């Protein structure tokens, strides 16, 4: 099961995750709670990490919740007194699942729980005794603070968004002190990807031009490592974030050439996160692609009809994807935007938000 999980990070994500699930279920036929409590708890933890990974592919709310149920079962065996290290590992995994859920629900409840769990984990994973685990937890905290900044920005609570952003950068700096580019190139690139997202969120609160430029530079650097061939899933995520950054820059200084770059970048992301395989990710990218095409229809009179057709197609897919995945908040946002587009309302690149 663990091998299939690792393989899913590189290729055939959904297929390999399904194979991981089958292997874990087979293991649970032998490892019962009563007869093999520690192996049973380990498999529960593994099931939780599998479900968290599957939440990145489909049904994020349901899979994240089911993952948390697995982690809670594992913690009934991994008590703080008897198994402090194993318990810390499970709590770290719980925090990651909370972040995945929060990314589509725009709620801070799970994020605050994740941060509390990380603080507890750091009592076991200290920088001097467990540097790699410590760095991983700092990365998770940085991600949680970045999403918290996003939630605060949505609420227009800019002071709290700034505070969360500051905490995110501090956590990422702690992680990068250990995961250096020479010693841990992949982990270093992952952290920098999340650091780019932190810059993007910070731009919504202050110094927009400077922080967007920082985000752009980070994502361009990350894209040199996360290529389509070697890391297709990370490549798609990077292209999506790069497209969002370009869209935010183009919204500040309207430019047709930059708008065409936005469209091309989102299409690169969709070349990996194709409809049907990654409905949540492709739905997000399609929504923003629809906004970009609707803007192009205004700026390119000769190609307006085709741009409008592409916009409608992108919005239709996003709404359907969010509906099927039961993502009510995202479906509502996409449906209202599509209706505005169909009614002839003017959309702007600043409306790109998912």
mmCIF file of C-alpha atoms in Angstrom:
data_model
loop_
_atom_site.group_PDB
_atom_site.id
_atom_site.type_symbol
_atom_site.label_atom_id
_atom_site.label_comp_id
_atom_site.label_asym_id
_atom_site.label_seq_id
_atom_site.Cartn_x
_atom_site.Cartn_y
_atom_site.Cartn_z
ATOM 1 C CA UNK A 1 0.000 0.000 0.000
ATOM 2 C CA UNK A 2 2.759 2.438 0.867
ATOM 3 C CA UNK A 3 4.555 1.681 -2.390
ATOM 4 C CA UNK A 4 1.414 2.435 -4.386
ATOM 5 C CA UNK A 5 0.971 5.691 -2.425
ATOM 6 C CA UNK A 6 4.513 6.729 -3.313
ATOM 7 C CA UNK A 7 3.982 5.769 -6.940
ATOM 8 C CA UNK A 8 0.757 7.811 -7.035
ATOM 9 C CA UNK A 9 2.802 10.948 -6.412
ATOM 10 C CA UNK A 10 4.528 10.406 -9.749
ATOM 11 C CA UNK A 11 2.055 8.792 -12.130
ATOM 12 C CA UNK A 12 -1.452 7.336 -12.539
ATOM 13 C CA UNK A 13 -2.507 8.983 -9.298
ATOM 14 C CA UNK A 14 -6.069 7.749 -8.927
ATOM 15 C CA UNK A 15 -5.285 4.245 -10.148
ATOM 16 C CA UNK A 16 -2.355 3.774 -7.780
ATOM 17 C CA UNK A 17 -4.229 5.252 -4.838
ATOM 18 C CA UNK A 18 -7.026 2.760 -5.464
ATOM 19 C CA UNK A 19 -4.462 -0.039 -5.393
ATOM 20 C CA UNK A 20 -3.093 1.339 -2.127
ATOM 21 C CA UNK A 21 -6.586 1.258 -0.638
ATOM 22 C CA UNK A 22 -7.053 -2.375 -1.666
ATOM 23 C CA UNK A 23 -3.730 -3.338 -0.063
ATOM 24 C CA UNK A 24 -4.576 -1.599 3.220
ATOM 25 C CA UNK A 25 -7.994 -3.236 3.372
ATOM 26 C CA UNK A 26 -6.337 -6.600 2.804
ATOM 27 C CA UNK A 27 -3.940 -5.889 5.672
ATOM 28 C CA UNK A 28 -6.843 -5.043 8.007
ATOM 29 C CA UNK A 29 -8.269 -8.517 7.466
ATOM 30 C CA UNK A 30 -5.234 -9.823 9.335
ATOM 31 C CA UNK A 31 -4.355 -6.921 11.612
ATOM 32 C CA UNK A 32 -7.359 -6.520 13.917
ATOM 33 C CA UNK A 33 -7.420 -4.063 16.781
ATOM 34 C CA UNK A 34 -7.694 -6.801 19.393
ATOM 35 C CA UNK A 35 -5.021 -9.174 18.060
ATOM 36 C CA UNK A 36 -2.476 -6.768 16.558
ATOM 37 C CA UNK A 37 -3.148 -3.318 18.028
ATOM 38 C CA UNK A 38 0.071 -1.600 16.895
ATOM 39 C CA UNK A 39 0.070 -2.894 13.282
ATOM 40 C CA UNK A 40 -3.670 -2.125 13.153
ATOM 41 C CA UNK A 41 -3.013 1.449 14.258
ATOM 42 C CA UNK A 42 -0.260 1.813 11.659
ATOM 43 C CA UNK A 43 -2.573 0.658 8.876
ATOM 44 C CA UNK A 44 -5.242 3.091 10.105
ATOM 45 C CA UNK A 45 -2.678 5.869 9.837
ATOM 46 C CA UNK A 46 -1.748 4.687 6.340
ATOM 47 C CA UNK A 47 -5.422 4.596 5.349
ATOM 48 C CA UNK A 48 -5.704 8.166 6.575
ATOM 49 C CA UNK A 49 -2.787 9.348 4.446
ATOM 50 C CA UNK A 50 -4.222 7.505 1.434
ATOM 51 C CA UNK A 51 -7.584 9.238 1.911
ATOM 52 C CA UNK A 52 -5.865 12.612 2.283
ATOM 53 C CA UNK A 53 -4.087 12.022 -1.022
ATOM 54 C CA UNK A 54 -7.379 10.931 -2.613
ATOM 55 C CA UNK A 55 -8.976 14.133 -1.315
ATOM 56 C CA UNK A 56 -6.569 16.007 -3.581
ATOM 57 C CA UNK A 57 -8.098 14.092 -6.499
ATOM 58 C CA UNK A 58 -11.808 13.923 -5.688
ATOM 59 C CA UNK A 59 -14.414 14.377 -2.948
ATOM 60 C CA UNK A 60 -12.104 16.491 -0.763
ATOM 61 C CA UNK A 61 -14.578 17.123 2.056
ATOM 62 C CA UNK A 62 -15.721 13.517 2.366
ATOM 63 C CA UNK A 63 -12.267 11.990 1.973
ATOM 64 C CA UNK A 64 -10.670 14.425 4.432
ATOM 65 C CA UNK A 65 -13.357 13.639 7.019
ATOM 66 C CA UNK A 66 -12.937 9.885 6.499
ATOM 67 C CA UNK A 67 -9.172 10.315 6.782
ATOM 68 C CA UNK A 68 -9.625 12.064 10.114
ATOM 69 C CA UNK A 69 -11.743 9.154 11.339
ATOM 70 C CA UNK A 70 -8.854 6.799 10.517
ATOM 71 C CA UNK A 71 -6.369 8.996 12.362
ATOM 72 C CA UNK A 72 -8.615 9.149 15.427
ATOM 73 C CA UNK A 73 -8.786 5.342 15.473
ATOM 74 C CA UNK A 74 -4.996 5.143 15.282
ATOM 75 C CA UNK A 75 -4.681 7.558 18.203
ATOM 76 C CA UNK A 76 -6.694 5.231 20.437
ATOM 77 C CA UNK A 77 -3.636 2.962 20.361
ATOM 78 C CA UNK A 78 -0.882 5.556 19.992
ATOM 79 C CA UNK A 79 -1.207 7.282 23.360
ATOM 80 C CA UNK A 80 1.152 10.065 24.352
ATOM 81 C CA UNK A 81 2.673 8.053 27.215
ATOM 82 C CA UNK A 82 3.218 4.785 25.338
ATOM 83 C CA UNK A 83 3.957 5.934 21.774
ATOM 84 C CA UNK A 84 4.864 9.659 21.695
ATOM 85 C CA UNK A 85 6.685 9.527 18.341
ATOM 86 C CA UNK A 86 3.972 7.519 16.569
ATOM 87 C CA UNK A 87 1.283 9.771 18.015
ATOM 88 C CA UNK A 88 3.129 12.845 16.792
ATOM 89 C CA UNK A 89 3.288 11.355 13.290
ATOM 90 C CA UNK A 90 -0.460 10.724 13.229
ATOM 91 C CA UNK A 91 -1.207 14.238 14.516
ATOM 92 C CA UNK A 92 0.991 15.617 11.733
ATOM 93 C CA UNK A 93 -1.018 13.658 9.179
ATOM 94 C CA UNK A 94 -4.279 14.933 10.727
ATOM 95 C CA UNK A 95 -3.092 18.490 10.262
ATOM 96 C CA UNK A 96 -2.372 17.854 6.570
ATOM 97 C CA UNK A 97 -5.882 16.440 6.066
ATOM 98 C CA UNK A 98 -7.381 19.504 7.741
ATOM 99 C CA UNK A 99 -5.588 21.804 5.299
ATOM 100 C CA UNK A 100 -6.848 19.887 2.257
ATOM 101 C CA UNK A 101 -10.407 20.218 3.553
ATOM 102 C CA UNK A 102 -9.997 23.913 4.361
ATOM 103 C CA UNK A 103 -8.757 24.692 0.841
ATOM 104 C CA UNK A 104 -12.232 24.057 -0.561
ATOM 105 C CA UNK A 105 -14.429 25.152 2.351
ATOM 106 C CA UNK A 106 -13.040 28.628 3.090
ATOM 107 C CA UNK A 107 -13.323 27.987 6.815
ATOM 108 C CA UNK A 108 -10.785 28.595 9.532
ATOM 109 C CA UNK A 109 -12.024 25.923 11.940
ATOM 110 C CA UNK A 110 -9.956 23.104 10.467
ATOM 111 C CA UNK A 111 -6.939 25.377 10.066
ATOM 112 C CA UNK A 112 -6.947 26.415 13.703
ATOM 113 C CA UNK A 113 -7.241 22.755 14.696
ATOM 114 C CA UNK A 114 -4.325 21.914 12.408
ATOM 115 C CA UNK A 115 -2.160 24.627 13.949
ATOM 116 C CA UNK A 116 -3.012 23.454 17.459
ATOM 117 C CA UNK A 117 -2.085 19.889 16.488
ATOM 118 C CA UNK A 118 1.219 21.083 15.030
ATOM 119 C CA UNK A 119 2.089 22.924 18.222
ATOM 120 C CA UNK A 120 1.553 19.682 20.117
ATOM 121 C CA UNK A 121 3.635 17.714 17.628
ATOM 122 C CA UNK A 122 6.542 20.134 18.002
ATOM 123 C CA UNK A 123 6.785 19.103 21.650
ATOM 124 C CA UNK A 124 8.015 15.740 20.316
ATOM 125 C CA UNK A 125 9.662 16.774 17.042
ATOM 126 C CA UNK A 126 12.286 19.277 18.102
ATOM 127 C CA UNK A 127 14.794 20.839 15.735
ATOM 128 C CA UNK A 128 17.789 19.412 17.597
ATOM 129 C CA UNK A 129 16.547 15.818 17.934
ATOM 130 C CA UNK A 130 14.252 15.294 14.905
ATOM 131 C CA UNK A 131 15.250 17.919 12.338
ATOM 132 C CA UNK A 132 13.522 16.391 9.298
ATOM 133 C CA UNK A 133 10.231 15.775 11.093
ATOM 134 C CA UNK A 134 10.505 19.239 12.627
ATOM 135 C CA UNK A 135 10.948 20.754 9.149
ATOM 136 C CA UNK A 136 7.935 18.839 7.804
ATOM 137 C CA UNK A 137 5.759 20.155 10.620
ATOM 138 C CA UNK A 138 6.992 23.703 9.987
ATOM 139 C CA UNK A 139 5.999 23.271 6.331
ATOM 140 C CA UNK A 140 2.519 22.136 7.350
ATOM 141 C CA UNK A 141 2.203 25.120 9.674
ATOM 142 C CA UNK A 142 3.255 27.436 6.866
ATOM 143 C CA UNK A 143 0.589 25.949 4.611
ATOM 144 C CA UNK A 144 -2.046 26.309 7.339
ATOM 145 C CA UNK A 145 -1.123 29.946 7.972
ATOM 146 C CA UNK A 146 -1.226 30.644 4.216
ATOM 147 C CA UNK A 147 -4.741 29.222 3.942
ATOM 148 C CA UNK A 148 -5.718 31.148 7.072
ATOM 149 C CA UNK A 149 -4.511 34.317 5.360
ATOM 150 C CA UNK A 150 -6.690 33.408 2.361
ATOM 151 C CA UNK A 151 -9.728 32.941 4.613
ATOM 152 C CA UNK A 152 -9.090 36.256 6.347
ATOM 153 C CA UNK A 153 -8.710 37.992 2.986
ATOM 154 C CA UNK A 154 -12.089 36.610 1.915
ATOM 155 C CA UNK A 155 -13.534 38.156 5.104
ATOM 156 C CA UNK A 156 -11.677 41.454 4.446
ATOM 157 C CA UNK A 157 -9.925 41.079 7.797
ATOM 158 C CA UNK A 158 -6.639 42.315 6.401
ATOM 159 C CA UNK A 159 -4.868 42.777 9.741
ATOM 160 C CA UNK A 160 -5.430 39.132 10.600
ATOM 161 C CA UNK A 161 -4.451 38.090 7.069
ATOM 162 C CA UNK A 162 -1.161 39.962 7.459
ATOM 163 C CA UNK A 163 -0.479 38.310 10.803
ATOM 164 C CA UNK A 164 -1.149 34.858 9.331
ATOM 165 C CA UNK A 165 1.113 35.631 6.372
ATOM 166 C CA UNK A 166 3.938 36.680 8.684
ATOM 167 C CA UNK A 167 3.621 33.407 10.591
ATOM 168 C CA UNK A 168 3.626 31.452 7.320
ATOM 169 C CA UNK A 169 6.911 32.977 6.161
ATOM 170 C CA UNK A 170 8.523 32.310 9.540
ATOM 171 C CA UNK A 171 7.490 28.652 9.399
ATOM 172 C CA UNK A 172 8.739 28.222 5.825
ATOM 173 C CA UNK A 173 12.064 29.851 6.766
ATOM 174 C CA UNK A 174 12.461 27.353 9.621
ATOM 175 C CA UNK A 175 11.798 24.475 7.224
ATOM 176 C CA UNK A 176 14.183 25.798 4.555
ATOM 177 C CA UNK A 177 16.985 26.003 7.109
ATOM 178 C CA UNK A 178 16.879 22.188 7.137
ATOM 179 C CA UNK A 179 15.508 21.252 3.717
ATOM 180 C CA UNK A 180 18.246 22.978 1.725
ATOM 181 C CA UNK A 181 18.300 22.918 -2.070
ATOM 182 C CA UNK A 182 21.548 20.925 -2.100
ATOM 183 C CA UNK A 183 20.592 18.298 0.457
ATOM 184 C CA UNK A 184 16.850 17.989 -0.178
ATOM 185 C CA UNK A 185 16.064 19.462 -3.608
ATOM 186 C CA UNK A 186 12.517 18.122 -3.909
ATOM 187 C CA UNK A 187 11.438 19.041 -0.383
ATOM 188 C CA UNK A 188 13.049 22.434 -0.862
ATOM 189 C CA UNK A 189 11.067 22.990 -4.054
ATOM 190 C CA UNK A 190 7.800 21.923 -2.399
ATOM 191 C CA UNK A 191 8.349 24.446 0.394
ATOM 192 C CA UNK A 192 9.144 27.164 -2.121
ATOM 193 C CA UNK A 193 5.942 26.342 -4.004
ATOM 194 C CA UNK A 194 3.959 26.964 -0.820
ATOM 195 C CA UNK A 195 6.041 30.070 -0.131
ATOM 196 C CA UNK A 196 4.965 31.381 -3.542
ATOM 197 C CA UNK A 197 1.327 30.895 -2.530
ATOM 198 C CA UNK A 198 2.037 32.851 0.657
ATOM 199 C CA UNK A 199 3.380 35.755 -1.402
ATOM 200 C CA UNK A 200 0.242 35.604 -3.560
ATOM 201 C CA UNK A 201 -2.000 35.855 -0.495
ATOM 202 C CA UNK A 202 0.140 38.621 0.990
ATOM 203 C CA UNK A 203 -0.350 40.624 -2.211
ATOM 204 C CA UNK A 204 -4.068 40.751 -1.450
ATOM 205 C CA UNK A 205 -3.324 42.556 1.813
ATOM 206 C CA UNK A 206 -0.378 44.838 1.091
ATOM 207 C CA UNK A 207 2.333 45.788 -1.434
ATOM 208 C CA UNK A 208 0.520 44.030 -4.267
ATOM 209 C CA UNK A 209 3.026 44.700 -7.043
ATOM 210 C CA UNK A 210 6.079 43.692 -5.010
ATOM 211 C CA UNK A 211 4.517 40.539 -3.584
ATOM 212 C CA UNK A 212 3.054 39.431 -6.920
ATOM 213 C CA UNK A 213 6.487 39.815 -8.490
ATOM 214 C CA UNK A 214 7.930 37.706 -5.674
ATOM 215 C CA UNK A 215 5.271 35.060 -6.217
ATOM 216 C CA UNK A 216 5.913 35.052 -9.976
ATOM 217 C CA UNK A 217 9.674 34.615 -9.492
ATOM 218 C CA UNK A 218 9.161 31.766 -7.016
ATOM 219 C CA UNK A 219 6.709 29.881 -9.244
ATOM 220 C CA UNK A 220 8.945 30.286 -12.310
ATOM 221 C CA UNK A 221 11.846 28.850 -10.338
ATOM 222 C CA UNK A 222 9.711 25.982 -9.044
ATOM 223 C CA UNK A 223 8.489 25.189 -12.574
ATOM 224 C CA UNK A 224 12.073 24.458 -13.636
ATOM 225 C CA UNK A 225 12.118 21.541 -11.187
ATOM 226 C CA UNK A 226 8.493 20.409 -11.370
ATOM 227 C CA UNK A 227 8.397 19.632 -15.083
ATOM 228 C CA UNK A 228 5.498 18.031 -16.912
ATOM 229 C CA UNK A 229 7.549 14.900 -17.520
ATOM 230 C CA UNK A 230 9.063 14.312 -14.083
ATOM 231 C CA UNK A 231 6.442 15.716 -11.695
ATOM 232 C CA UNK A 232 3.168 16.090 -13.622
ATOM 233 C CA UNK A 233 0.908 16.699 -10.601
ATOM 234 C CA UNK A 234 3.201 19.317 -9.084
ATOM 235 C CA UNK A 235 3.672 20.789 -12.568
ATOM 236 C CA UNK A 236 -0.087 21.311 -12.862
ATOM 237 C CA UNK A 237 -0.328 22.888 -9.406
ATOM 238 C CA UNK A 238 2.567 25.214 -10.207
ATOM 239 C CA UNK A 239 1.095 26.248 -13.558
ATOM 240 C CA UNK A 240 -2.260 26.958 -11.913
ATOM 241 C CA UNK A 241 -0.627 29.142 -9.252
ATOM 242 C CA UNK A 242 1.519 30.858 -11.880
ATOM 243 C CA UNK A 243 -1.614 31.544 -13.924
ATOM 244 C CA UNK A 244 -3.331 33.053 -10.887
ATOM 245 C CA UNK A 245 -0.325 35.286 -10.293
ATOM 246 C CA UNK A 246 -0.246 36.421 -13.922
ATOM 247 C CA UNK A 247 -3.982 37.095 -13.768
ATOM 248 C CA UNK A 248 -3.534 39.270 -10.671
ATOM 249 C CA UNK A 249 -0.727 41.171 -12.382
ATOM 250 C CA UNK A 250 -2.761 41.636 -15.565
ATOM 251 C CA UNK A 251 -5.710 42.871 -13.504
ATOM 252 C CA UNK A 252 -3.534 45.701 -12.213
ATOM 253 C CA UNK A 253 -2.138 46.656 -15.617
ATOM 254 C CA UNK A 254 -4.446 45.401 -18.410
ATOM 255 C CA UNK A 255 -2.362 43.925 -21.182
ATOM 256 C CA UNK A 256 -3.542 41.578 -23.940
ATOM 257 C CA UNK A 257 -0.189 39.814 -24.189
ATOM 258 C CA UNK A 258 -0.216 39.059 -20.472
ATOM 259 C CA UNK A 259 -3.813 37.863 -20.731
ATOM 260 C CA UNK A 260 -2.779 35.409 -23.442
ATOM 261 C CA UNK A 261 -0.007 34.219 -21.097
ATOM 262 C CA UNK A 262 -2.639 33.641 -18.396
ATOM 263 C CA UNK A 263 -4.713 31.495 -20.775
ATOM 264 C CA UNK A 264 -1.685 29.530 -21.978
ATOM 265 C CA UNK A 265 -0.559 28.865 -18.396
ATOM 266 C CA UNK A 266 -3.963 27.625 -17.260
ATOM 267 C CA UNK A 267 -4.053 25.347 -20.313
ATOM 268 C CA UNK A 268 -0.704 23.877 -19.271
ATOM 269 C CA UNK A 269 -2.233 23.015 -15.917
ATOM 270 C CA UNK A 270 -5.243 21.411 -17.604
ATOM 271 C CA UNK A 271 -2.950 19.303 -19.780
ATOM 272 C CA UNK A 272 -2.256 17.306 -16.599
ATOM 273 C CA UNK A 273 -5.376 17.837 -14.480
ATOM 274 C CA UNK A 274 -7.689 16.717 -17.240
ATOM 275 C CA UNK A 275 -11.467 16.573 -16.693
ATOM 276 C CA UNK A 276 -12.553 13.322 -15.057
ATOM 277 C CA UNK A 277 -9.217 12.505 -13.419
ATOM 278 C CA UNK A 278 -8.773 15.558 -11.204
ATOM 279 C CA UNK A 279 -12.235 17.146 -11.098
ATOM 280 C CA UNK A 280 -11.523 19.548 -8.223
ATOM 281 C CA UNK A 281 -8.246 20.885 -9.571
ATOM 282 C CA UNK A 282 -9.442 20.999 -13.167
ATOM 283 C CA UNK A 283 -12.652 22.679 -11.988
ATOM 284 C CA UNK A 284 -10.681 25.437 -10.255
ATOM 285 C CA UNK A 285 -8.455 25.998 -13.265
ATOM 286 C CA UNK A 286 -11.385 25.895 -15.699
ATOM 287 C CA UNK A 287 -13.261 28.505 -13.665
ATOM 288 C CA UNK A 288 -10.341 30.919 -13.877
ATOM 289 C CA UNK A 289 -9.767 30.063 -17.528
ATOM 290 C CA UNK A 290 -13.392 31.048 -18.171
ATOM 291 C CA UNK A 291 -12.793 34.452 -16.615
ATOM 292 C CA UNK A 292 -9.665 34.933 -18.721
ATOM 293 C CA UNK A 293 -11.527 34.052 -21.925
ATOM 294 C CA UNK A 294 -14.398 36.384 -21.029
ATOM 295 C CA UNK A 295 -11.853 39.202 -20.699
ATOM 296 C CA UNK A 296 -10.249 38.220 -23.999
ATOM 297 C CA UNK A 297 -13.654 38.503 -25.690
ATOM 298 C CA UNK A 298 -13.678 42.213 -24.784
ATOM 299 C CA UNK A 299 -10.084 42.880 -25.790
ATOM 300 C CA UNK A 300 -10.014 40.913 -29.041
ATOM 301 C CA UNK A 301 -13.034 41.917 -31.102
ATOM 302 C CA UNK A 302 -12.069 39.710 -34.040
ATOM 303 C CA UNK A 303 -11.894 36.616 -31.869
ATOM 304 C CA UNK A 304 -14.710 37.566 -29.497
ATOM 305 C CA UNK A 305 -17.138 34.814 -30.550
ATOM 306 C CA UNK A 306 -14.583 32.037 -30.096
ATOM 307 C CA UNK A 307 -13.417 33.481 -26.774
ATOM 308 C CA UNK A 308 -17.001 33.582 -25.513
ATOM 309 C CA UNK A 309 -17.519 29.976 -26.583
ATOM 310 C CA UNK A 310 -14.366 28.920 -24.725
ATOM 311 C CA UNK A 311 -15.469 30.880 -21.644
ATOM 312 C CA UNK A 312 -18.887 29.188 -21.595
ATOM 313 C CA UNK A 313 -17.326 25.759 -21.979
ATOM 314 C CA UNK A 314 -14.899 26.419 -19.103
ATOM 315 C CA UNK A 315 -17.626 27.752 -16.769
ATOM 316 C CA UNK A 316 -19.953 24.852 -17.594
ATOM 317 C CA UNK A 317 -17.281 22.327 -16.712
ATOM 318 C CA UNK A 318 -16.352 24.080 -13.446
ATOM 319 C CA UNK A 319 -19.955 24.222 -12.229
ATOM 320 C CA UNK A 320 -20.557 20.568 -13.055
ATOM 321 C CA UNK A 321 -17.285 19.455 -11.453
ATOM 322 C CA UNK A 322 -18.010 21.298 -8.209
ATOM 323 C CA UNK A 323 -21.580 19.990 -8.186
ATOM 324 C CA UNK A 324 -20.493 16.380 -8.585
ATOM 325 C CA UNK A 325 -17.863 16.771 -5.873
ATOM 326 C CA UNK A 326 -20.460 18.330 -3.518
ATOM 327 C CA UNK A 327 -18.401 21.498 -3.081
ATOM 328 C CA UNK A 328 -21.298 23.824 -2.326
ATOM 329 C CA UNK A 329 -19.293 27.006 -1.774
ATOM 330 C CA UNK A 330 -17.251 26.616 -4.960
ATOM 331 C CA UNK A 331 -20.327 25.593 -6.948
ATOM 332 C CA UNK A 332 -22.165 28.717 -5.764
ATOM 333 C CA UNK A 333 -19.267 30.984 -6.738
ATOM 334 C CA UNK A 334 -18.907 29.354 -10.153
ATOM 335 C CA UNK A 335 -22.667 29.326 -10.825
ATOM 336 C CA UNK A 336 -23.076 33.007 -9.986
ATOM 337 C CA UNK A 337 -20.093 33.924 -12.147
ATOM 338 C CA UNK A 338 -21.420 31.879 -15.054
ATOM 339 C CA UNK A 339 -24.838 33.524 -14.718
ATOM 340 C CA UNK A 340 -23.251 36.979 -14.724
ATOM 341 C CA UNK A 341 -21.331 36.029 -17.867
ATOM 342 C CA UNK A 342 -24.464 34.687 -19.584
ATOM 343 C CA UNK A 343 -26.356 37.868 -18.693
ATOM 344 C CA UNK A 344 -23.703 39.979 -20.357
ATOM 345 C CA UNK A 345 -22.096 41.346 -17.190
ATOM 346 C CA UNK A 346 -18.461 42.426 -17.415
ATOM 347 C CA UNK A 347 -16.033 40.072 -15.692
ATOM 348 C CA UNK A 348 -12.572 41.118 -14.629
ATOM 349 C CA UNK A 349 -9.367 39.221 -13.970
ATOM 350 C CA UNK A 350 -9.612 40.238 -10.325
ATOM 351 C CA UNK A 351 -12.603 37.862 -10.149
ATOM 352 C CA UNK A 352 -10.183 34.941 -10.504
ATOM 353 C CA UNK A 353 -10.146 33.635 -6.944
ATOM 354 C CA UNK A 354 -10.343 29.839 -6.717
#
